[in-house]
Structure formats: structure tokens, C-alpha cells
Short mmCIF file of C-alpha atoms in Angstrom, two decimals:
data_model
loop_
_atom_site.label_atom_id
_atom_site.label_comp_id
_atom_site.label_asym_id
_atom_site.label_seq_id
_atom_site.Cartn_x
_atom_site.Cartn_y
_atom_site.Cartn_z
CA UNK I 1 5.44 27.14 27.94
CA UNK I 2 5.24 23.62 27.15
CA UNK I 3 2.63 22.26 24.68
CA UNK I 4 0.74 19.10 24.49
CA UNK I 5 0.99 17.50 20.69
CA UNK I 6 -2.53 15.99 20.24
CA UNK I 7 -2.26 13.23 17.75
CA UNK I 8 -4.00 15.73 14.78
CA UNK I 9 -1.07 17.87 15.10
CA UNK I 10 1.56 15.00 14.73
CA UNK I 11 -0.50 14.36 11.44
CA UNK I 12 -0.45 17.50 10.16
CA UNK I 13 3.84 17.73 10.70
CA UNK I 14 3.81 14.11 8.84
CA UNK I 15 1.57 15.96 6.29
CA UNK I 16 4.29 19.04 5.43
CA UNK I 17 6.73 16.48 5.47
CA UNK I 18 5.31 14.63 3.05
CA UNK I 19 4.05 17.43 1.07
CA UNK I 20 7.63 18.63 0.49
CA UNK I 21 9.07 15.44 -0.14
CA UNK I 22 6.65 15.02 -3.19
CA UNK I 23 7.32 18.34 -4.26
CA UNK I 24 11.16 17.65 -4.83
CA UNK I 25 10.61 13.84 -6.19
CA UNK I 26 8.19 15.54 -9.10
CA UNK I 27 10.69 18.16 -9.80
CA UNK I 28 13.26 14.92 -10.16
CA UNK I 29 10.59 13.24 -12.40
CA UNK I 30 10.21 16.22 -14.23
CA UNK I 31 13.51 16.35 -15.09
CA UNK I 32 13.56 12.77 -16.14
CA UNK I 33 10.57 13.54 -18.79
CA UNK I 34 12.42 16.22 -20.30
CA UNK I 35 15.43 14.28 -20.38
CA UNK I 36 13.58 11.32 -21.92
CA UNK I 37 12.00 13.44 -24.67
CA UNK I 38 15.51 14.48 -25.26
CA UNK I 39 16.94 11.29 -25.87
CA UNK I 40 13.82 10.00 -27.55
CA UNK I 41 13.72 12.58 -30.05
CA UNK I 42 17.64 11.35 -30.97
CA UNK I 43 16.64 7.71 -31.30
CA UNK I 44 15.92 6.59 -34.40
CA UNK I 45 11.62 5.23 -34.86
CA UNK I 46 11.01 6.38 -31.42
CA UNK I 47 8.78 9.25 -32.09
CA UNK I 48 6.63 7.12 -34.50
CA UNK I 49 3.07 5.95 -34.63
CA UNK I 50 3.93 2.30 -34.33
CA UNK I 51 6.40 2.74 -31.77
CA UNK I 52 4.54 5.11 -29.25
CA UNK I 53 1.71 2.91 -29.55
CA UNK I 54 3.75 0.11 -28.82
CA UNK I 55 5.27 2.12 -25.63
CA UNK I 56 1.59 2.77 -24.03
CA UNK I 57 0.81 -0.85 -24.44
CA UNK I 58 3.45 -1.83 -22.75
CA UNK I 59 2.88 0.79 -19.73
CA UNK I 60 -0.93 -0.28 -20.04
CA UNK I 61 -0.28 -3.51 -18.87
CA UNK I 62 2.45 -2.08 -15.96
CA UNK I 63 0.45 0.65 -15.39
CA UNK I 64 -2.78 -1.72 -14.46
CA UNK I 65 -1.27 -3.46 -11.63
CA UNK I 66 0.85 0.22 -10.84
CA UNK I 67 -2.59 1.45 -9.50
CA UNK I 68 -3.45 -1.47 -7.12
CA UNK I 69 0.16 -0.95 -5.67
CA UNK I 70 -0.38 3.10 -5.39
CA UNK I 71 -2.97 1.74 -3.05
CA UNK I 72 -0.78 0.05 -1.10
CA UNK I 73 2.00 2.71 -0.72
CA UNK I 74 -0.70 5.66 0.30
CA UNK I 75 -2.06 3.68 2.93
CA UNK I 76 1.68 3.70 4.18
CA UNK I 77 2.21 -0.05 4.13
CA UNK I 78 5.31 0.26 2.01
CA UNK I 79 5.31 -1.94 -1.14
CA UNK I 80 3.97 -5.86 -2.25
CA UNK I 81 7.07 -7.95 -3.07
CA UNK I 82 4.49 -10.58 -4.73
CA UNK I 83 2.63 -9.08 -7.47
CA UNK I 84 4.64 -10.81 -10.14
CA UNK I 85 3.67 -14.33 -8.10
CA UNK I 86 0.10 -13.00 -7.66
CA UNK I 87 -0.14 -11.93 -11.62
CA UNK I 88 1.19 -14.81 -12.36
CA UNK I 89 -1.30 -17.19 -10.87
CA UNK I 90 -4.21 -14.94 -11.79
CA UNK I 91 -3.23 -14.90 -15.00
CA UNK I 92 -3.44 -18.88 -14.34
CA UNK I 93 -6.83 -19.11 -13.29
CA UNK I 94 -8.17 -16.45 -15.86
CA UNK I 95 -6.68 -19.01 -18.71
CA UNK I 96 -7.84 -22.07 -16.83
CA UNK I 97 -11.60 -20.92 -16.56
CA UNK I 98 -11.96 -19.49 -20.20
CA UNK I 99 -14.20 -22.63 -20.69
CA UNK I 100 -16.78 -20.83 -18.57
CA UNK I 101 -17.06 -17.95 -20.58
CA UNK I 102 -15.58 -14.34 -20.70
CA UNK I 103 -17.45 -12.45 -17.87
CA UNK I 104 -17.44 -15.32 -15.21
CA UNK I 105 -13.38 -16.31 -15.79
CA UNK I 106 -12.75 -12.42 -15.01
CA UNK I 107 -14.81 -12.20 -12.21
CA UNK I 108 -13.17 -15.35 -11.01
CA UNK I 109 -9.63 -13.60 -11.86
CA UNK I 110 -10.50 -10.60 -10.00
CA UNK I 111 -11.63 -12.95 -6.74
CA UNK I 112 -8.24 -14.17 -6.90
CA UNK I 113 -6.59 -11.89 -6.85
CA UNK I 114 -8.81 -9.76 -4.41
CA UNK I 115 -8.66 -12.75 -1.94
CA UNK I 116 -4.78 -13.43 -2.31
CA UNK I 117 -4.45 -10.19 -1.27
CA UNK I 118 -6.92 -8.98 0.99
CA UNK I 119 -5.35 -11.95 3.15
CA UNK I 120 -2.03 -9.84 3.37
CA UNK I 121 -4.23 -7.26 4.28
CA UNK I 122 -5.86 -7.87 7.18
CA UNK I 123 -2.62 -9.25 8.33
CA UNK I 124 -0.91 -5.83 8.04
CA UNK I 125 -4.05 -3.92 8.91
CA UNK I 126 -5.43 -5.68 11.50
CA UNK I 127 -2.37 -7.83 12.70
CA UNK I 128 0.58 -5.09 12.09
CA UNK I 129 2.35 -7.62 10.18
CA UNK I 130 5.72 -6.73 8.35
CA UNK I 131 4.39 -6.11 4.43
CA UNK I 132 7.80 -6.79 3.54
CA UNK I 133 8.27 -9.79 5.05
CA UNK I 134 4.47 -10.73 5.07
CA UNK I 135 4.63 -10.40 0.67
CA UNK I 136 7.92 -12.08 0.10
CA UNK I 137 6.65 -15.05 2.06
CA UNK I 138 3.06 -14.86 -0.17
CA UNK I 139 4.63 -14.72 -3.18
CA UNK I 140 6.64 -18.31 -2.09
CA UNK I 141 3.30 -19.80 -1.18
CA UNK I 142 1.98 -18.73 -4.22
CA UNK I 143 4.60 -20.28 -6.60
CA UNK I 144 4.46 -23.55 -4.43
CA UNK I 145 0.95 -23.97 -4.98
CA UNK I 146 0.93 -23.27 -8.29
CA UNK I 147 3.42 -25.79 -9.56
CA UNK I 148 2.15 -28.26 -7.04
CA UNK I 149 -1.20 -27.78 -9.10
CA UNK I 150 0.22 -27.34 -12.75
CA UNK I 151 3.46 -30.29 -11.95
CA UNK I 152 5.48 -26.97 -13.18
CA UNK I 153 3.79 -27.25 -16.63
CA UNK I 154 2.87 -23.94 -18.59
CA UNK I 155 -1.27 -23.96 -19.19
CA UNK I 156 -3.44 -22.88 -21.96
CA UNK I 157 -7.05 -21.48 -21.94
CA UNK I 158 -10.01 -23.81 -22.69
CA UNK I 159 -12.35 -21.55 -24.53
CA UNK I 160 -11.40 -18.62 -26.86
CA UNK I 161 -12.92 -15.58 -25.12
CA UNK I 162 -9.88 -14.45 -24.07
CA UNK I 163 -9.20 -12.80 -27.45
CA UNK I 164 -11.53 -10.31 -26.64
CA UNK I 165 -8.62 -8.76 -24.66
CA UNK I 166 -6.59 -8.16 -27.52
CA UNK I 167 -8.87 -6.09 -29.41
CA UNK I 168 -7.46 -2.68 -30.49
CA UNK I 169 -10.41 -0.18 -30.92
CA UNK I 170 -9.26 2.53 -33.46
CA UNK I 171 -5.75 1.14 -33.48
CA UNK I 172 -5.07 1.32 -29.64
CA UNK I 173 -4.82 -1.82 -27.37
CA UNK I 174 -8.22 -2.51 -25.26
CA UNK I 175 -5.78 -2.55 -22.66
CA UNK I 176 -4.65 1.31 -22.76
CA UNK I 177 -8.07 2.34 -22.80
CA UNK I 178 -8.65 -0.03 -19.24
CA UNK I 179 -5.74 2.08 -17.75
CA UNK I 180 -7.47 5.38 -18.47
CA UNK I 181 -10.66 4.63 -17.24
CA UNK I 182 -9.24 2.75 -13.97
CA UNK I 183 -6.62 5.44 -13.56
CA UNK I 184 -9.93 8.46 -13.44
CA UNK I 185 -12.30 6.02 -11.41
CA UNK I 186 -9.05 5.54 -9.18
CA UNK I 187 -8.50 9.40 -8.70
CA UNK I 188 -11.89 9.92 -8.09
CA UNK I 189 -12.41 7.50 -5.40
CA UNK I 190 -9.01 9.10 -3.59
CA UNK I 191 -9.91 12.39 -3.94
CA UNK I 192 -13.67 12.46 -3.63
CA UNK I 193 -14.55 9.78 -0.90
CA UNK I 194 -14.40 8.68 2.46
CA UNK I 195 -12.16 5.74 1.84
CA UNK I 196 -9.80 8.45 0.21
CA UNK I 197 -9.58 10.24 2.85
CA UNK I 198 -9.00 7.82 5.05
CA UNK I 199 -6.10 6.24 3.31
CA UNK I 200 -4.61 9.55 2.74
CA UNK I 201 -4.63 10.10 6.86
CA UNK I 202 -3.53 6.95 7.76
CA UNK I 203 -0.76 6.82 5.20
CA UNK I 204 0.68 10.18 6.85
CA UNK I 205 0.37 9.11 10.53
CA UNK I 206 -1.10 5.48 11.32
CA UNK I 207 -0.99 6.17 15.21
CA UNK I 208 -2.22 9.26 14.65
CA UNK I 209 -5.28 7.72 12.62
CA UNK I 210 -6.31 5.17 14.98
CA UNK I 211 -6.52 7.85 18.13
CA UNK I 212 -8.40 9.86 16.08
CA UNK I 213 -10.75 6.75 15.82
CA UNK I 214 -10.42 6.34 12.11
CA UNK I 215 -11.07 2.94 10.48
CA UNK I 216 -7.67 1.94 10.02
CA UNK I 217 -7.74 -1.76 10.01
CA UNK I 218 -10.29 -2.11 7.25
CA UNK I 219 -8.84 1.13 5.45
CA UNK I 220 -5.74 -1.01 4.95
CA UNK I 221 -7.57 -4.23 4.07
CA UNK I 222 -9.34 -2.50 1.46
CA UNK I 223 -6.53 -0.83 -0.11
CA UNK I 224 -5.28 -4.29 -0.53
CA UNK I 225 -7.94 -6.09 -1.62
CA UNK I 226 -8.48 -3.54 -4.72
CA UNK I 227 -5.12 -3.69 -5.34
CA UNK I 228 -5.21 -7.49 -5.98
CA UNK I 229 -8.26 -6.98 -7.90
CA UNK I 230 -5.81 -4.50 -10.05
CA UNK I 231 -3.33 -7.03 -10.10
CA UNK I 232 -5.60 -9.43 -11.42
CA UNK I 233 -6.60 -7.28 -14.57
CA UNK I 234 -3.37 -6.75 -16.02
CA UNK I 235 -3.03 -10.42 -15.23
CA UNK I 236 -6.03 -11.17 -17.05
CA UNK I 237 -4.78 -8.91 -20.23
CA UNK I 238 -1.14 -10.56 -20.16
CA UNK I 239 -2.52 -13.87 -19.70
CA UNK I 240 -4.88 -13.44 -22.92
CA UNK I 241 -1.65 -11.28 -24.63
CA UNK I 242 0.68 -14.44 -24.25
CA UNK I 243 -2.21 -17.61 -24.56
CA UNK I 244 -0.31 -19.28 -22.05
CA UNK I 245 0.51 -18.54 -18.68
CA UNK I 246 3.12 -20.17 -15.66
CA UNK I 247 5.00 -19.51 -12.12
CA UNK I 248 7.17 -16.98 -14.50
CA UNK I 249 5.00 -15.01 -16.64
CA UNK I 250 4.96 -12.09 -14.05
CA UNK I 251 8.37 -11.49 -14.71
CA UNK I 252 9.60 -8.01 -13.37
CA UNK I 253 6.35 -6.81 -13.06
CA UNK I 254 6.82 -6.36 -9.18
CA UNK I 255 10.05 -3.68 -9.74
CA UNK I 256 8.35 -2.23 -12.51
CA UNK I 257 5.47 -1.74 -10.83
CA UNK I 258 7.05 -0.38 -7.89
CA UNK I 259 8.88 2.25 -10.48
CA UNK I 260 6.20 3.16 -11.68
CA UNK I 261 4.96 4.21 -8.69
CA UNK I 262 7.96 5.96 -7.28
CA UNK I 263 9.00 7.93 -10.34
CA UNK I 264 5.09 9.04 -10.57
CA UNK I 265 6.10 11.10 -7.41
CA UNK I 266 4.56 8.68 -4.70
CA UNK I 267 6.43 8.60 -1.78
CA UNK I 268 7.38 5.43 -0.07
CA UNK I 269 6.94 6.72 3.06
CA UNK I 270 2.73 7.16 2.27
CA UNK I 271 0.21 9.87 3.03
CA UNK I 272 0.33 10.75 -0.46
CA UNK I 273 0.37 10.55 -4.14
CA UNK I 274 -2.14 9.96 -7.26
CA UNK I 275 -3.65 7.58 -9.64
CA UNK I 276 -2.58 10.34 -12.67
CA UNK I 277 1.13 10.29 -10.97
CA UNK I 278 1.42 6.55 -11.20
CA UNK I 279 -0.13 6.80 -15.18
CA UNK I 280 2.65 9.24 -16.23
CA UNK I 281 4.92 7.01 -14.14
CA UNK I 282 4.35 4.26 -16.10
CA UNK I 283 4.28 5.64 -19.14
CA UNK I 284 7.82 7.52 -18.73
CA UNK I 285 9.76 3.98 -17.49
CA UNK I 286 7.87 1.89 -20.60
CA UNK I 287 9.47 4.98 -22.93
CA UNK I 288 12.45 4.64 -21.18
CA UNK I 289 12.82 0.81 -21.64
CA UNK I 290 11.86 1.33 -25.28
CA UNK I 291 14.38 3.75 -25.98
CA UNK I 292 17.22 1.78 -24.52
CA UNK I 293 16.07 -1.55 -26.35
CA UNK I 294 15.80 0.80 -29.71
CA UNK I 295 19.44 1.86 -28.75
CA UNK I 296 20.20 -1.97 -28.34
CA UNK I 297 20.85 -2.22 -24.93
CA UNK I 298 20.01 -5.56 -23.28
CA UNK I 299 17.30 -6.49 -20.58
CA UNK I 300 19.99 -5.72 -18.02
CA UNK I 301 21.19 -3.05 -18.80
CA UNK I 302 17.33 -1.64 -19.04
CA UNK I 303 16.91 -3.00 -15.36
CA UNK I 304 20.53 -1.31 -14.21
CA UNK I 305 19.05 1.96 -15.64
CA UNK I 306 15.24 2.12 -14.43
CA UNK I 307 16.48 1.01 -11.29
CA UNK I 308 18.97 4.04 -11.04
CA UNK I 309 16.47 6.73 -11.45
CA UNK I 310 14.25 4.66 -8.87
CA UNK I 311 17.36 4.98 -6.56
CA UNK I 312 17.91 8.99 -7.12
CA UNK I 313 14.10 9.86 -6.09
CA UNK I 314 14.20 7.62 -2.88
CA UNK I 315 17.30 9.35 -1.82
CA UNK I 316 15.97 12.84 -2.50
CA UNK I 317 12.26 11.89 -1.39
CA UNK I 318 13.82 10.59 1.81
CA UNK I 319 16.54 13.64 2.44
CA UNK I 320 13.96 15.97 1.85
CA UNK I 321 11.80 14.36 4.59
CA UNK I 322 13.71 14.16 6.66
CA UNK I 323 14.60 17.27 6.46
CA UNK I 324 11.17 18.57 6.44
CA UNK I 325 10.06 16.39 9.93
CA UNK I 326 12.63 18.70 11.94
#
């Protein structure tokens, strides 16, 4: 007898999919922790105070703008290709407006970045808009306006506030402790709220969502828009770290970002994943980079690597669900 698939069932077969395919790409992270604390116990001044302190700095700062983007892939609106561009001009404005004082030049930083992205947003939510193509073009605009503002030049803040950011409360970056907190608020407002909710189901089956009369439009907007708020903290932190900011002080913060995510067991695909996943993600590819630059291996060879262990959980994530959706 032949069944009719209402559009909760079709949700709930994206669901196992998904369910399995995160299963296997934490088993693969796992795997890559224990081979990391291999390797970092045989490099020399990795497991030291200095150095490990030095490692969660540097995944603070990735792990910050990591968040927003787990955001992004749950709601199943693949990745940003622009949140080095869109760090990079936050970071901008957050130097630029230092001469209004501490609290206003964040907020300011964090409507930024909230608008720059909340614009992509509604475009994918609303519109249906490639995010793909849709962020590589932002991230363009971005740098055009930018150096049609600055004439290409580098700026520097007009106040001193900023320093605030680089305070290290009992010997650990302000930064790390930002990640922590944003990283529990994050989980909570996933696991424990409407919006959550939401995101999780429309991540899983978009089509599916919308019959079932789910916000989807504004679910994805909103995903977005506190993802560029995200983006525009860590901006805010490496724009204080550095004192001067340009088009190129994001850097690689977009792949790193995005292997953060990945490796943290998020799939690609959406419908799942966690704010903790994306913290230990971050954390394992920052102790990663440090052990190969401790090991003297240069930037590229760093990139080569991280990007290689990004490569092996796509593959499996996407075998397995494949597998899993017949």
C-alpha cells in the first residue's frame, strides 16, 4: 500500500541522516584530538603554561566569529565567504569611533556588523539567494568601500579605550573568557528556545519547515544577523590586539572559521551541531597551527594541513549521509 510522505516525515528522514553523519564526523574529530595530544606531547614547549595560553588566545579570537558562522551552517545556508571582509571593516569602524568612548564604538561595531549581514540574510531567507554566491560578492563590496573610504590607507583608533580589550584577568586574555560566556549563552539559546528550535528544523528540511508554517524567512535572517554581530566582536578584539586595522587584517579568518566549525562536528549540510562543538573546534585547529609553527613549518604548510583534515570530515560527513538518506 502506498503512503503519503507528509512534509514532518521528510524532516524526520533528513533528521537520521543528519544524526548519523555527525556521529561519524565526531568520531573523525575524535581521532584528530587524540592524535593532536600525541604529537603535542612530542613537541618541544607545547605542553607549557605560556604556550597553551597562547593557543586559547589564538582560538578565542577564531572561535568568536566560529559561533556567528555555526549560526549560519545550522540554519542550512551553507557557509559566509566574507567574514574576513566583514571583520575586517568592523574592526575598521570599532578603531575609527574609539574617540566616542568604549561602550558606544562597540555597540557601533556590533551594528555593523549585524547590518552587513543581516542584509545577506534576508536575501537568502526571504529571497532564496545563493549564500555562496550572495557572500563572495559582499565581501567585494565590502573591500571596495572600504578603500574607497580609507584611499587604501591602514587606520588607527582616536581614543585609547580600546586597551581595555587586551586585559588578561588572572593571566588569561579578556578575549578567552568572551568565548566561554558567548559559547554557553549560544548553547542555551539553541537548545532551550524557540529560535533554536526553529533553526534546528529548518536546517534539516527548509521545504519541510515552511509547510509546516514555521518562520523560516526571519529564522534565517536572524541567524545572520547574530552572526555578524559575532563577527564583529572578534573584530573588535583583533582590531584593539593589532592598534591598527585595513582591507587585510581579516586574513584567513573566513577558512579558519569555517574549520572550526566543521572539525567541531557541524555538518555542512545543517540541521545540526553546537556552540560547545565549534569551541573544541577551535581550540583543536589553533593547537594544531601551534604545533606545526613550533615544529617550524611555514604558514602554508599550516593552511595545506588544516585544510586536509577539513577535507577528510566533509568526505565522511557527506558519504555517511548519503548513505543514511537511502
Amino acid at each position: 500500500m502506498n503512503t503519503v510522505q507528509t512534509p514532518l516525515d521528510t524532516a524526520a528522514t533528513a533528521s537520521g541522516g543528519t544524526r548519523r553523519a555527525v556521529a561519524w564526523s565526531d568520531a573523525v574529530a575524535a581521532l584528530a584530538l587524540v592524535a593532536l595530544l600525541v604529537l603535542g606531547a612530542a613537541t618541544d614547549r607545547f605542553y607549557t603554561f605560556d604556550n597553551l595560553r597562547a593557543v586559547f588566545t589564538s582560538a578565542s579570537l577564531v572561535g568568536i566569529a566560529a559561533l556567528g558562522l555555526t549560526l549560519i551552517v545550522i540554519a542550512g545556508t551553507s557557509v559566509s565567504l566574507a567574514i574576513s571582509e566583514t571583520a575586517s571593516v568592523c574592526a575598521m569602524v570599532f578603531l575609527v569611533t574609539q574617540s566616542w568612548g568604549l561602550v558606544p564604538s562597540l555597540l557601533a561595531t556590533l551594528a555593523a556588523g549585524a547590518a552587513i549581514t543581516a542584509l545577506q540574510g534576508l536575501a537568502v531567507g526571504y529571497g532564496e539567494a545563493n549564500p555562496i554566491v550572495l557572500s563572495i560578492a559582499a565581501g567585494f563590496a565590502l573591500v571596495g568601500v572600504a578603500t574607497w573610504v580609507t584611499g587604501g590607507t591602514s587606520v588607527a583608533p582616536q581614543g585609547a579605550g580600546y586597551i581595555h580589550l587586551n586585559a588578561t584577568p588572572g593571566g588569561i586574555a579578556l578575549s578567552v573568557y568572551v568565548l566561554v560566556a558567548f559559547t554557553v549563552l549560544l548553547e542555551l539559546l539553541l537548545r532551550r528556545s524557540g529560535f533554536g528550535r526553529t533553526l534546528y528544523l529548518t536546517g534539516e528540511n527548509r521545504r519541510a519547515a515552511t509547510a509546516a508554517g514555521l518562520a523560516v524567512g526571519r529564522t534565517i535572517t536572524i541567524a545572520w544577523l547574530l552572526a555578524g554581530a559575532l563577527f564583529a566582536v572578534a573584530a573588535s578584539f583583533s582590531g584593539a590586539f593589532n592598534t591598527t586595522a585595513n582591507v587585510n587584517l581579516g586574513g584567513t579568518l573566513t577558512f579558519d572559521a569555517i574549520a572550526a566549525v566543521l572539525v567541531g562536528g557541524t555538518p555542512i549540510a545543517g540541521g545540526s551541531g553546537s556552540a560547545v562543538r565549534t569551541l573544541c573546534g577551535a581550540v583543536l585547529i589553533a593547537a594544531l597551527s601551534d604545533i606545526l609553527l613550533l615544529r617550524g613549518y611555514s604558514t602554508g604548510a599550516q593552511v595545506l594541513v588544516k585544510g586536509l583534515i577539513v577535507l577528510a570530515i566533509v568526505v565522511v560527513v557527506h558519504l555517511r549521509s548519503r548513505k543514511g538518506a537511502r
